[in-house]
Coordinates of C-alpha atoms in Angstrom, one line a residue:
X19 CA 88.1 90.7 -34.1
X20 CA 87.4 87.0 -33.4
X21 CA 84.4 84.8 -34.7
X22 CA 81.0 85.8 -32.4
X23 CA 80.6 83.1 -29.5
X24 CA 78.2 80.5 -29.1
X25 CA 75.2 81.9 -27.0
X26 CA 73.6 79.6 -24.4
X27 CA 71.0 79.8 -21.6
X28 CA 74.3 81.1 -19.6
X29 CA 74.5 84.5 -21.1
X30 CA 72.8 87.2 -19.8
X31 CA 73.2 91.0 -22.0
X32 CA 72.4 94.1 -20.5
X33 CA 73.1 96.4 -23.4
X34 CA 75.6 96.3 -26.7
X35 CA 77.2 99.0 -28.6
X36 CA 75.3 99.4 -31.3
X37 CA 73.2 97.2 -33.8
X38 CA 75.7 96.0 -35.5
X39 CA 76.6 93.9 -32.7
X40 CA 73.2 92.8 -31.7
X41 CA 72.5 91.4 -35.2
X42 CA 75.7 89.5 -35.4
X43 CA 75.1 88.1 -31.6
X44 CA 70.7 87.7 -32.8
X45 CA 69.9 90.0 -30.2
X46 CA 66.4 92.0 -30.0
X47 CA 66.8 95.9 -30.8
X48 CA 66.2 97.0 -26.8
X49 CA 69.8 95.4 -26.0
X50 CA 71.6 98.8 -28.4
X51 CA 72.5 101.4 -26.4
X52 CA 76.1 102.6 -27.0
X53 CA 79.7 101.8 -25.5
X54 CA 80.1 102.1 -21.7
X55 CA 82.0 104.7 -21.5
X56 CA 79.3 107.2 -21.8
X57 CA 78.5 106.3 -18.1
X58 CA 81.4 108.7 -17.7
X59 CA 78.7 111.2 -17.6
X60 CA 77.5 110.0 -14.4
X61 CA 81.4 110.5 -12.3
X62 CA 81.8 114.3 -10.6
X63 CA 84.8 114.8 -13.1
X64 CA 86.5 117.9 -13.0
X65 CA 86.6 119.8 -16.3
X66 CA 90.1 122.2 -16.4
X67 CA 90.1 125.0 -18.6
X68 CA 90.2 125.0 -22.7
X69 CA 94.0 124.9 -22.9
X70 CA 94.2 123.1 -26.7
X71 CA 92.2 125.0 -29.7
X72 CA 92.4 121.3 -31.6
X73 CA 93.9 118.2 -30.2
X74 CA 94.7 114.9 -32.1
X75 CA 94.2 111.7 -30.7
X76 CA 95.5 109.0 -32.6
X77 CA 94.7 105.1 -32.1
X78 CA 97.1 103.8 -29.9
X79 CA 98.5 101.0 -32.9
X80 CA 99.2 104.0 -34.5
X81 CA 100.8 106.1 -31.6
X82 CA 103.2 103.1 -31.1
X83 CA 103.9 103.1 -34.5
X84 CA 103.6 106.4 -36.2
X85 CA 105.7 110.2 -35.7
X86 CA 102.0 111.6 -34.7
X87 CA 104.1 114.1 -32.3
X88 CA 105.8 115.7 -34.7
X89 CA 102.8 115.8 -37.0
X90 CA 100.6 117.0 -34.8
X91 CA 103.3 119.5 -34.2
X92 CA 103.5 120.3 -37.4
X93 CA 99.6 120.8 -37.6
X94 CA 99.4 123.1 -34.8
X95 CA 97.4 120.7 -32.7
X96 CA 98.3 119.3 -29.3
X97 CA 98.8 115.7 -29.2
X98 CA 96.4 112.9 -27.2
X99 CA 98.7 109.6 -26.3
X100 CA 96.2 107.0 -25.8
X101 CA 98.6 105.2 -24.2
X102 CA 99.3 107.7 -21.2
X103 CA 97.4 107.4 -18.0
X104 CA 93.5 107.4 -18.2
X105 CA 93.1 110.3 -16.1
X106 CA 95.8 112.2 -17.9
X107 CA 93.9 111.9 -21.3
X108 CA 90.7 112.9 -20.1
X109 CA 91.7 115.5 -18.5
X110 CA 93.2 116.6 -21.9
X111 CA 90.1 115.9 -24.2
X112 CA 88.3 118.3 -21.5
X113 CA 91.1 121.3 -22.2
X114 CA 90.3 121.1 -26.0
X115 CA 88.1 123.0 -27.7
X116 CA 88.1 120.7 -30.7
X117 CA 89.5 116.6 -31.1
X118 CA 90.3 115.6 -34.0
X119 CA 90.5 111.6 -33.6
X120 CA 91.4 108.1 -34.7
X121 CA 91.0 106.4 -31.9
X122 CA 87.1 105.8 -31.2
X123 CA 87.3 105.8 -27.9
X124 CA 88.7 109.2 -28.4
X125 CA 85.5 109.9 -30.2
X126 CA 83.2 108.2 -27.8
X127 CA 84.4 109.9 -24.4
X128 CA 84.3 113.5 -26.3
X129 CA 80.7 113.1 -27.3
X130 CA 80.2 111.8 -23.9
X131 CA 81.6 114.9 -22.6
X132 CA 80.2 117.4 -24.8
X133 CA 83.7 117.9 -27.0
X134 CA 83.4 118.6 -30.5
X135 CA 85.0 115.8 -32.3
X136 CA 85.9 115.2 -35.9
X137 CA 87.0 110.9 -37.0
X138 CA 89.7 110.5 -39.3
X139 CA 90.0 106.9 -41.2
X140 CA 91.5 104.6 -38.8
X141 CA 94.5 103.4 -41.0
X142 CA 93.5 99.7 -39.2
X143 CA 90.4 99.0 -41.7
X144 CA 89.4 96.2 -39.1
X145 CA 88.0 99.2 -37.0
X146 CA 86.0 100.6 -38.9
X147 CA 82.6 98.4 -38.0
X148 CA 83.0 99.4 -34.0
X149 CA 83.2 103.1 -35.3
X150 CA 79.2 102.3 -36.9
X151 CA 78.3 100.0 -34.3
X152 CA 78.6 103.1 -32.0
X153 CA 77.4 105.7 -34.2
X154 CA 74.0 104.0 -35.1
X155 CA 74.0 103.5 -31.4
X156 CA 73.3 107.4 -31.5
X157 CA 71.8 108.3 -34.6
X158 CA 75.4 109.8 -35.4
X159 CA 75.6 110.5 -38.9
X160 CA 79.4 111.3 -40.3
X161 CA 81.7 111.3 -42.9
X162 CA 85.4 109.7 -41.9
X163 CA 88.1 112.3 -43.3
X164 CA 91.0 111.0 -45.0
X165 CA 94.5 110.1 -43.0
X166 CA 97.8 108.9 -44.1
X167 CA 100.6 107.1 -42.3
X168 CA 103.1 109.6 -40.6
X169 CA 105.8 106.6 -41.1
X170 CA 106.6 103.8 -43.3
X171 CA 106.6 101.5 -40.3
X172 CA 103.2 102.5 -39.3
X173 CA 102.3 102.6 -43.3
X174 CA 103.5 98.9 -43.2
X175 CA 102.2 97.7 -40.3
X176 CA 98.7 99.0 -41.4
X177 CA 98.6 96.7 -44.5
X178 CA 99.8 93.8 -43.3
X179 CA 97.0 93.9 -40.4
X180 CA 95.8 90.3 -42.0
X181 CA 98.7 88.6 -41.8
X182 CA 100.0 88.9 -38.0
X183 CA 102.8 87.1 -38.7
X184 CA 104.1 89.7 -41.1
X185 CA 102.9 92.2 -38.8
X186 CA 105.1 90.3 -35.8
X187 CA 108.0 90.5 -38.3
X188 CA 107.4 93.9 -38.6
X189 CA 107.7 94.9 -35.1
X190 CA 110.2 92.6 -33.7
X191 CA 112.5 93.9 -37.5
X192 CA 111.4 97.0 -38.6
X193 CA 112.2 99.7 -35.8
X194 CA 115.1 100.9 -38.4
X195 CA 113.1 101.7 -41.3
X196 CA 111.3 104.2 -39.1
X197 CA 112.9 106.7 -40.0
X198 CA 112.7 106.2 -44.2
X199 CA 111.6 108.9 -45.7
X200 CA 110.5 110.1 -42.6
X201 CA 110.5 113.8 -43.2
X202 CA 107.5 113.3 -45.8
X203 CA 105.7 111.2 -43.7
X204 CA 105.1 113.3 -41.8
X205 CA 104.7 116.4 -43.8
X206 CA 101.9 114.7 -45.7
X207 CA 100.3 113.4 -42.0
X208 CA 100.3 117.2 -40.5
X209 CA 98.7 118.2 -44.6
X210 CA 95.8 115.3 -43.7
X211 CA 95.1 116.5 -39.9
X212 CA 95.0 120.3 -40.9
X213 CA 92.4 119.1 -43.7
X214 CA 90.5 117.4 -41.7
X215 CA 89.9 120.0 -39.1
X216 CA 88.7 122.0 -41.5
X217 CA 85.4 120.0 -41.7
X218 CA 82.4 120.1 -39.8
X219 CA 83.0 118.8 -36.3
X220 CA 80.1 116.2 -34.6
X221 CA 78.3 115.8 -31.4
X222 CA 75.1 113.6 -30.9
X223 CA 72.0 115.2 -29.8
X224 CA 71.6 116.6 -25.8
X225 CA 68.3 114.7 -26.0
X226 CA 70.0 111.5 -27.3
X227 CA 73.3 111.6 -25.2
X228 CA 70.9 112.0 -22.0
X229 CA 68.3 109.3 -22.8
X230 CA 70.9 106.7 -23.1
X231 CA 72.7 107.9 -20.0
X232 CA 69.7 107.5 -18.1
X233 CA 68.8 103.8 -20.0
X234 CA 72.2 102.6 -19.5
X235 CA 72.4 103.5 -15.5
X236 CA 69.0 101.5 -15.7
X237 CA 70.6 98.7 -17.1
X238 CA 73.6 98.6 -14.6
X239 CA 71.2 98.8 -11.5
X240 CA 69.6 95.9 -12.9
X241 CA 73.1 93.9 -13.3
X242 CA 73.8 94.6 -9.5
X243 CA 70.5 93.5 -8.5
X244 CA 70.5 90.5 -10.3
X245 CA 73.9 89.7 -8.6
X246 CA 73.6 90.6 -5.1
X247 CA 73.5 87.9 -2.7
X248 CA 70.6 87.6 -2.3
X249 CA 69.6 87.2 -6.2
X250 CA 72.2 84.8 -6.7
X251 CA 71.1 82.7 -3.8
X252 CA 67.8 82.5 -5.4
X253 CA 69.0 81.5 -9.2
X254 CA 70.8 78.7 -7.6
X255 CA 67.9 77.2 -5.6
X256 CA 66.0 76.8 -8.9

């Protein structure tokens, strides 16, 4: 969200998102392997029983903002709060059969984990380039389905997203006007989610999933060696 930095002889990458973020920094094509959170695939995690046919996870400026309870409700999904404990919504992505998402991370720790997952449009357009990024990481080719504000707050808050000082205004002012028209908010946010899971869900390739795994625990072993004592010792003879 900021300008990229200023690279020196002091940085050091071992791997970016995707190559949208290598060719905004000038990095060479080796550095793109995907978000870190796929090394979740390397932790003993303990996967509970399907207990959600389709979840809903939205992005957490939405969950603060939005009636995405009710909506989800409304939808016949189970709800995802980004904002609860990480544990807690893992342990929920692994008891759906099917998460429908806004938050990418959502997204990313599903495919991770072998969860079918369906993106809506983040109603944030800023977030949309991280959602690419990733996807090209993969060779992930999808279609964003359509969402709508479950609020007027949140609907607010979402276009103002340029001007953060409207947006402060917003938050710190407009915790009344939640509740306007709040009824068809959120009918028309539980129409969009039970649209959208409706389309084709996505998962990247076993083959693809498990050769970046294997790159990016490559990668990490190589960070830790080159920081050891040992290592750093060395670098700071030179």
């Amino acid at each position: 969200y900021t300008r990229p930095p200023r690279l020196d002889e002091s940085w050091r990458f071992y791997f970016v998102r995707g190559p949208r973020t290598a060719a905004r920094l000038g990095l060479p094509t080796p550095v793109v392997l995907g978000d870190a959170a796929i090394l979740l695939r390397t932790l003993p995690i303990f996967r509970p029983a399907k207990r959600h046919a389709i979840s809903f996870m939205p992005h957490w400026q939405s969950a603060r903002y939005g009636a995405w309870a009710e909506a989800s409700t409304a939808a016949r999904m189970h709800l995802i709060d980004p904002r609860r404990e990480p544990a807690a919504v893992l342990d929920d992505i692994l008891a759906s059969e099917l998460l429908v998402t806004e938050a990418l991370h959502g997204a990313i720790v599903a495919d991770a984990l072998r969860v079918p997952w369906i993106p809506v449009s983040p109603l944030h357009g800023e977030h949309h380039f991280k959602w690419i990024d990733w996807a090209e990481s993969l060779d992930l080719d999808f279609s964003f389905q359509p969402l709508v504000p479950s609020t007027w707050l949140e609907a607010a808050t979402a276009r103002t997203a340029a001007d953060p000082t409207t947006v402060r205004r917003l938050r710190r002012y407009g915790r009344p006007w939640r509740g306007v028209l709040r009824g068809r908010f959120v009918d028309h946010a539980a129409a969009a989610l039970t649209t959208a899971a409706k389309s084709p869900p996505s998962l990247s390739a076993d083959s693809k999933i498990s050769e970046v795994t294997e790159r990016m625990v490559d990668r990490l072993d190589r960070l830790v060696a080159d920081f050891e004592p040992s290592a750093l010792q060395r670098r700071s003879a030179r």
